Amino acid sequence: MKLKCLYASDESSSDVLYLSGVHIPDDYLSMVVGKRKIAVVSLLEYSRVKTESKYTEVYELNSIRVKVSKNLKITLGEVGIAQIILYFKTMTKAEVVEIPRDFPAFLLLELQAMGIRIKLIEESFFQEREQKNSAELKSITIANKASALGFKVAESALKASKIKKGKLHLDSASLTSERLRFMIESALLEKGATAPTTIVAGGAQACDPHQVGYGALRANELIIIDIFPKVKASGYHGDMTRTFLKGQANNAQKSLVQSVRRAQKIAIAKIRPKVRGSTIHSAVVQSFLKDGYKTEKRSTSDAYVGFIHSTGHGLGLDIHESPSLSPQGRALKVGHVVTVEPGLYYPEIGACRIEDVLAVTQEGSKKLSSYPYAWQF
């Protein structure tokens, strides 16, 4: 018998949100043993968690401290979270306490000092999280609709913008990465989704895949917009990327975008049960090599260019979770949800990344995101 333990809030741990189904802002103790899902919460949270959560048992903190004090024959002042864990381990006859990688160090040290056998789970703490059910797939689809709304706002702004001295202007003011990002995030917030680190990066900036972007957006440059909102009601994420250009694209830019779109189609076509994520990633790498795009480190700039990240990652309550479409990617299963986001990055040309979200089905895959691929305005 094993006792799985979490000590965190839903804001700091998606595992806690997955287990509870409710928002609790402060750290608290969650435990799973067999089919029992146990929470120990403050008096402030007790009634709400008791009636609204997915826990099978809910205990009020001070009340359980009294029981622990009597059971362990220690003073009430000596009863902390570690002692409560020991109490439940004893009551459930668990042989080992399992903890996730982000378990608090101070609490781990206390448990070890008490002689409790600890097992650190380095992969997914709840393996079942990887395979989404119909309700979760619906939540992720809704989150991607929020992403699509953001792209609609961005595309409207880019189309309406005017080119003045090589820079984009909207309503007589400069259209900057910061301004466009604010427009996107504000629209999403009105729909109940937050996206505080939306990427709006143009030109050479976009060659750093996680650069959020800053300053004036320029004409005739590729602009990467990556929108990965979290829907506040469900906690689930969407994640989509499109690449745009206002003005006239040159041949090198056109070829880059065509190659990325072609690679994405190849990857999507390969998604199905039992296919390894590494196989899909390798297919994208080969597609880029066939098109003449090498991935390398340039000695002159000490920078990497080409395809410099994995093809995709799992998506759910976390923006990045298992499984992955990477050199280490394992076999896909029905219910897995992954992003497919190949990209190419060359400062002298610019950058392009195109991303959609796919659910693995018995027949292959189903797209959970939708937005057009038109990119020149």
Coordinates of C-alpha atoms in Angstrom, one line a residue:
M1 CA 0.0 0.0 0.0
K2 CA 1.3 3.5 -0.9
L3 CA 0.2 6.9 0.4
K4 CA 0.6 9.6 -2.3
C5 CA 1.1 13.0 -0.7
L6 CA 0.8 16.6 -2.0
Y7 CA 1.3 19.8 0.0
A8 CA 0.5 22.7 -2.2
S9 CA -2.2 25.0 -3.5
D10 CA -3.9 24.5 -6.9
E11 CA -2.1 27.6 -8.1
S12 CA 1.3 26.1 -7.5
S13 CA 0.4 22.5 -8.4
S14 CA -1.8 21.3 -11.2
D15 CA -1.8 17.9 -9.6
V16 CA -3.7 19.4 -6.7
L17 CA -6.2 21.0 -9.0
Y18 CA -6.6 17.7 -10.9
L19 CA -7.2 15.9 -7.6
S20 CA -9.5 18.4 -6.0
G21 CA -11.5 20.1 -8.8
V22 CA -11.7 23.3 -6.7
H23 CA -9.6 26.4 -6.3
I24 CA -7.9 26.7 -2.9
P25 CA -5.4 29.5 -2.7
D26 CA -3.3 28.4 0.3
D27 CA -1.1 25.3 0.6
Y28 CA -2.9 22.3 2.1
L29 CA -2.4 18.5 2.5
S30 CA -3.8 16.1 -0.1
M31 CA -3.4 12.4 0.1
V32 CA -4.4 9.4 -2.0
V33 CA -4.4 5.8 -0.8
G34 CA -6.3 3.2 -2.8
K35 CA -9.6 4.8 -3.9
R36 CA -9.6 7.2 -1.0
K37 CA -8.9 10.9 -1.8
I38 CA -8.2 12.8 1.4
A39 CA -7.8 16.5 2.1
V40 CA -6.9 18.3 5.3
V41 CA -7.9 22.0 5.0
S42 CA -8.4 25.0 7.3
L43 CA -11.7 25.8 8.9
L44 CA -12.0 28.7 6.3
E45 CA -12.1 26.2 3.4
Y46 CA -13.7 23.2 5.1
S47 CA -17.4 23.6 4.1
R48 CA -16.7 24.6 0.5
V49 CA -14.2 21.8 -0.1
K50 CA -16.5 19.3 1.6
T51 CA -19.4 20.1 -0.7
E52 CA -17.7 21.1 -4.0
S53 CA -14.5 19.1 -4.3
K54 CA -13.7 15.6 -5.7
Y55 CA -12.2 14.4 -2.4
T56 CA -13.8 11.4 -0.8
E57 CA -12.8 12.5 2.7
V58 CA -12.2 16.1 4.0
Y59 CA -10.8 16.9 7.4
E60 CA -10.6 20.2 9.2
L61 CA -7.0 20.9 10.2
N62 CA -7.4 21.8 13.9
S63 CA -9.7 18.9 14.5
I64 CA -7.4 16.4 12.9
R65 CA -4.4 17.8 14.9
V66 CA -6.2 16.9 18.1
K67 CA -6.6 13.3 16.9
V68 CA -3.0 13.1 15.8
S69 CA -1.8 14.4 19.2
K70 CA -3.7 11.7 21.0
N71 CA -2.7 8.9 18.6
L72 CA 1.0 9.8 18.5
K73 CA 1.1 10.8 22.2
I74 CA 2.6 14.1 21.5
T75 CA 1.5 17.7 22.5
L76 CA -0.8 19.6 20.3
G77 CA 2.0 22.1 19.6
E78 CA 4.2 19.3 18.2
V79 CA 1.6 18.4 15.5
G80 CA 2.5 19.7 12.1
I81 CA 1.9 18.5 8.5
A82 CA 4.6 15.8 8.8
Q83 CA 2.9 14.4 11.9
I84 CA -0.4 14.4 10.1
I85 CA 1.1 12.4 7.2
L86 CA 2.6 9.9 9.7
Y87 CA -0.8 9.5 11.3
F88 CA -2.5 8.7 8.0
K89 CA 0.3 6.5 6.9
T90 CA -0.2 4.5 10.2
M91 CA -4.0 4.4 9.9
T92 CA -3.9 3.3 6.3
K93 CA -1.0 0.8 6.9
A94 CA 0.8 2.3 3.9
E95 CA 4.4 1.0 3.4
V96 CA 5.7 4.0 1.5
V97 CA 4.9 7.7 1.1
E98 CA 5.1 8.9 -2.5
I99 CA 5.8 12.5 -3.3
P100 CA 6.2 14.6 -6.5
R101 CA 9.3 16.4 -7.6
D102 CA 8.0 19.8 -6.4
F103 CA 7.3 18.5 -2.9
P104 CA 8.4 21.1 -0.2
A105 CA 12.0 20.4 0.9
F106 CA 11.3 21.3 4.5
L107 CA 8.5 18.8 4.7
L108 CA 10.6 16.1 3.1
L109 CA 13.4 16.6 5.6
E110 CA 10.9 16.3 8.5
L111 CA 9.5 13.0 7.1
Q112 CA 12.9 11.6 6.5
A113 CA 13.9 12.5 10.1
M114 CA 10.9 10.5 11.3
G115 CA 12.1 7.5 9.5
I116 CA 9.3 7.4 6.9
R117 CA 10.1 5.6 3.7
I118 CA 9.8 8.1 0.9
K119 CA 9.6 7.5 -2.9
L120 CA 10.1 10.4 -5.3
I121 CA 8.0 10.2 -8.4
E122 CA 10.0 11.9 -11.1
E123 CA 7.5 11.4 -14.0
S124 CA 3.8 12.2 -13.9
F125 CA 2.6 12.0 -10.3
F126 CA -0.8 10.9 -11.5
Q127 CA -0.2 8.9 -14.7
E128 CA -3.9 9.0 -15.5
R129 CA -3.6 12.7 -16.1
E130 CA -1.9 12.0 -19.4
Q131 CA -4.9 10.4 -21.0
K132 CA -7.7 13.0 -21.1
N133 CA -11.4 12.1 -20.8
S134 CA -14.2 13.7 -22.8
A135 CA -14.7 16.5 -20.3
E136 CA -11.0 17.4 -20.3
L137 CA -10.9 17.4 -24.1
K138 CA -13.9 19.7 -24.2
S139 CA -12.1 22.1 -21.7
I140 CA -8.9 22.1 -23.9
T141 CA -11.0 22.8 -27.0
I142 CA -12.7 25.7 -25.2
A143 CA -9.2 27.1 -24.2
N144 CA -8.1 26.9 -27.8
K145 CA -11.2 28.9 -28.8
A146 CA -9.8 31.6 -26.5
S147 CA -6.5 31.4 -28.4
A148 CA -8.4 31.7 -31.7
L149 CA -10.1 34.8 -30.4
G150 CA -6.7 36.3 -29.6
F151 CA -5.6 35.6 -33.2
K152 CA -8.7 37.3 -34.5
V153 CA -7.8 40.4 -32.5
A154 CA -4.2 40.3 -33.7
E155 CA -5.1 39.7 -37.3
S156 CA -7.6 42.6 -37.3
A157 CA -5.0 44.9 -35.9
L158 CA -2.4 43.9 -38.4
K159 CA -4.8 44.2 -41.4
A160 CA -5.9 47.7 -40.2
S161 CA -2.3 48.9 -39.5
K162 CA -0.5 51.3 -41.9
I163 CA 3.1 51.2 -42.8
K164 CA 5.1 54.3 -42.0
K165 CA 8.8 54.5 -42.5
G166 CA 9.0 50.7 -42.3
K167 CA 7.1 50.4 -39.0
L168 CA 3.5 49.5 -38.3
H169 CA 1.0 52.1 -37.1
L170 CA -2.5 51.6 -35.9
D171 CA -4.9 54.6 -35.3
S172 CA -2.0 57.0 -35.7
A173 CA 0.1 55.4 -33.0
S174 CA 2.9 52.8 -33.3
L175 CA 1.8 49.2 -33.2
T176 CA 4.3 47.6 -30.8
S177 CA 4.7 44.1 -29.5
E178 CA 3.5 45.4 -26.1
R179 CA 0.5 47.1 -27.5
L180 CA -0.7 44.1 -29.6
R181 CA 0.0 41.8 -26.7
F182 CA -2.2 44.0 -24.4
M183 CA -5.0 43.9 -27.0
I184 CA -4.9 40.1 -27.2
E185 CA -4.7 39.6 -23.4
S186 CA -7.5 42.1 -22.7
A187 CA -9.8 40.3 -25.2
L188 CA -9.1 37.0 -23.6
L189 CA -9.6 38.3 -20.1
E190 CA -13.1 39.4 -21.0
K191 CA -13.8 35.8 -22.0
G192 CA -12.5 34.4 -18.7
A193 CA -9.1 33.4 -19.8
T194 CA -5.7 34.6 -18.8
A195 CA -2.6 34.8 -21.1
P196 CA 0.0 36.9 -19.3
T197 CA 3.0 35.8 -21.3
T198 CA 1.6 35.9 -24.9
I199 CA 4.4 36.0 -27.4
V200 CA 4.3 38.8 -30.1
A201 CA 7.8 38.9 -31.5
G202 CA 9.0 40.0 -34.9
G203 CA 12.1 39.9 -37.0
A204 CA 15.3 38.7 -35.2
Q205 CA 13.5 38.8 -31.8
A206 CA 11.4 35.8 -32.9
C207 CA 14.5 33.7 -33.5
D208 CA 14.5 33.3 -29.7
P209 CA 11.4 31.1 -29.4
H210 CA 10.4 32.2 -25.9
Q211 CA 11.2 35.9 -26.4
V212 CA 7.8 37.7 -25.7
G213 CA 8.7 40.6 -28.0
Y214 CA 9.2 44.3 -27.5
G215 CA 9.2 47.5 -29.4
A216 CA 7.8 48.5 -32.7
L217 CA 6.6 45.9 -35.1
R218 CA 8.1 46.3 -38.6
A219 CA 6.8 45.8 -42.1
N220 CA 8.0 43.0 -44.2
E221 CA 9.2 41.0 -41.2
L222 CA 7.8 37.7 -40.0
I223 CA 5.9 38.1 -36.7
I224 CA 5.4 35.1 -34.4
I225 CA 2.3 35.2 -32.2
D226 CA 2.0 32.4 -29.6
I227 CA -1.1 32.4 -27.5
F228 CA -1.4 29.9 -24.6
P229 CA -4.3 30.9 -22.4
K230 CA -5.6 29.3 -19.2
V231 CA -9.3 29.3 -18.8
K232 CA -10.0 30.4 -15.2
A233 CA -13.1 28.3 -14.7
S234 CA -11.5 24.9 -15.6
G235 CA -7.8 25.5 -15.2
Y236 CA -7.1 24.0 -18.7
H237 CA -4.8 25.5 -21.3
G238 CA -5.0 26.2 -25.0
D239 CA -1.8 26.7 -27.1
M240 CA -1.7 27.9 -30.6
T241 CA 0.9 29.7 -32.7
R242 CA 0.6 31.5 -36.0
T243 CA 3.2 33.5 -38.0
F244 CA 2.2 36.7 -39.8
L245 CA 3.7 39.3 -42.0
K246 CA 2.4 42.8 -42.9
G247 CA 3.7 44.0 -46.2
Q248 CA 5.6 42.1 -48.9
A249 CA 7.3 38.7 -48.1
N250 CA 10.5 37.9 -49.9
N251 CA 11.3 34.5 -51.4
A252 CA 13.3 33.3 -48.4
Q253 CA 10.5 34.2 -46.1
K254 CA 7.9 32.4 -48.3
S255 CA 10.1 29.3 -48.5
L256 CA 10.6 29.3 -44.7
V257 CA 6.8 29.4 -44.0
Q258 CA 6.1 26.8 -46.6
S259 CA 8.6 24.4 -45.1
V260 CA 7.2 24.8 -41.6
R261 CA 3.7 24.3 -42.7
R262 CA 4.7 21.2 -44.7
A263 CA 6.5 19.8 -41.7
Q264 CA 3.5 20.4 -39.5
K265 CA 1.3 18.5 -41.9
I266 CA 3.7 15.6 -41.9
A267 CA 3.8 15.5 -38.1
I268 CA 0.0 15.6 -37.8
A269 CA -0.4 12.8 -40.3
K270 CA 1.7 10.5 -38.1
I271 CA -0.1 11.1 -34.9
R272 CA -1.9 7.9 -33.8
P273 CA -1.7 5.3 -31.0
K274 CA 1.5 3.4 -30.5
V275 CA 3.6 5.8 -32.7
R276 CA 6.5 7.2 -30.6
G277 CA 6.9 10.9 -30.1
S278 CA 10.5 10.5 -31.2
T279 CA 9.4 9.1 -34.5
I280 CA 7.2 12.1 -35.2
H281 CA 10.0 14.5 -34.2
S282 CA 12.5 12.7 -36.4
A283 CA 10.1 13.1 -39.4
V284 CA 10.0 16.8 -38.9
V285 CA 13.8 17.0 -38.7
Q286 CA 14.1 15.0 -41.9
S287 CA 11.5 17.3 -43.6
F288 CA 13.5 20.4 -42.8
L289 CA 16.8 18.8 -43.9
K290 CA 15.2 17.8 -47.2
D291 CA 14.1 21.4 -47.7
G292 CA 17.7 22.5 -47.0
Y293 CA 17.3 23.9 -43.5
K294 CA 20.2 22.8 -41.2
T295 CA 20.2 23.1 -37.5
E296 CA 23.6 24.3 -36.3
K297 CA 25.5 26.6 -34.0
R298 CA 27.1 29.5 -35.7
S299 CA 30.6 30.4 -34.5
T300 CA 30.3 34.0 -35.6
S301 CA 27.3 34.7 -33.3
D302 CA 27.4 31.9 -30.8
A303 CA 23.8 31.2 -31.5
Y304 CA 21.8 28.2 -32.7
V305 CA 19.8 28.4 -35.9
G306 CA 17.3 26.1 -37.6
F307 CA 14.9 23.8 -35.8
I308 CA 16.0 24.4 -32.2
H309 CA 13.2 22.8 -30.1
S310 CA 11.1 19.7 -29.9
T311 CA 8.1 19.2 -32.2
G312 CA 5.6 19.3 -29.4
H313 CA 4.5 18.7 -25.9
G314 CA 1.6 17.5 -23.8
L315 CA -1.1 20.0 -22.9
G316 CA -3.7 20.1 -20.1
L317 CA -3.7 21.7 -16.7
D318 CA -0.1 22.5 -17.4
I319 CA 1.1 24.3 -20.5
H320 CA 3.9 21.7 -20.7
E321 CA 3.3 18.2 -19.6
S322 CA 3.8 14.6 -20.7
P323 CA 4.0 13.2 -23.3
S324 CA 6.4 14.9 -25.7
L325 CA 7.1 14.9 -29.4
S326 CA 10.9 15.0 -28.9
P327 CA 14.0 12.8 -29.4
Q328 CA 12.9 11.2 -26.1
G329 CA 9.2 11.0 -26.9
R330 CA 7.6 7.6 -26.0
A331 CA 4.6 5.8 -27.6
L332 CA 1.4 7.8 -27.8
K333 CA -1.9 6.5 -26.3
V334 CA -5.5 7.2 -26.9
G335 CA -6.4 10.3 -24.9
H336 CA -3.0 12.0 -25.1
V337 CA -3.2 15.6 -26.1
V338 CA -0.1 17.1 -27.8
T339 CA 0.9 20.3 -29.5
V340 CA 2.5 20.1 -33.0
E341 CA 4.7 23.2 -33.4
P342 CA 7.6 22.9 -35.8
G343 CA 9.6 26.1 -36.3
L344 CA 12.6 27.5 -38.1
Y345 CA 14.8 30.3 -36.9
Y346 CA 17.3 32.2 -39.0
P347 CA 18.1 35.9 -38.0
E348 CA 18.9 36.8 -41.6
I349 CA 15.4 35.6 -42.7
G350 CA 13.3 35.7 -39.6
A351 CA 11.4 33.0 -37.8
C352 CA 8.3 30.9 -38.4
R353 CA 6.4 28.6 -36.0
I354 CA 3.0 27.1 -36.6
E355 CA 1.2 25.3 -33.7
D356 CA -2.0 23.4 -33.3
V357 CA -3.3 21.0 -30.6
L358 CA -4.2 17.3 -31.4
A359 CA -5.9 14.6 -29.3
V360 CA -4.8 11.0 -30.0
T361 CA -7.9 8.9 -31.0
Q362 CA -8.4 5.2 -31.9
E363 CA -8.5 6.2 -35.6
G364 CA -5.5 8.6 -35.4
S365 CA -6.0 12.1 -34.2
K366 CA -8.5 14.9 -33.8
K367 CA -7.6 18.6 -33.9
L368 CA -8.7 20.6 -30.9
S369 CA -7.6 24.0 -32.3
S370 CA -8.8 25.9 -35.3
Y371 CA -7.6 29.1 -37.0
P372 CA -6.7 29.9 -40.6
Y373 CA -3.1 29.7 -41.8
A374 CA -3.2 32.9 -43.9
W375 CA -0.2 34.9 -43.0
Q376 CA 0.4 37.8 -45.4
F377 CA -1.5 41.1 -45.1

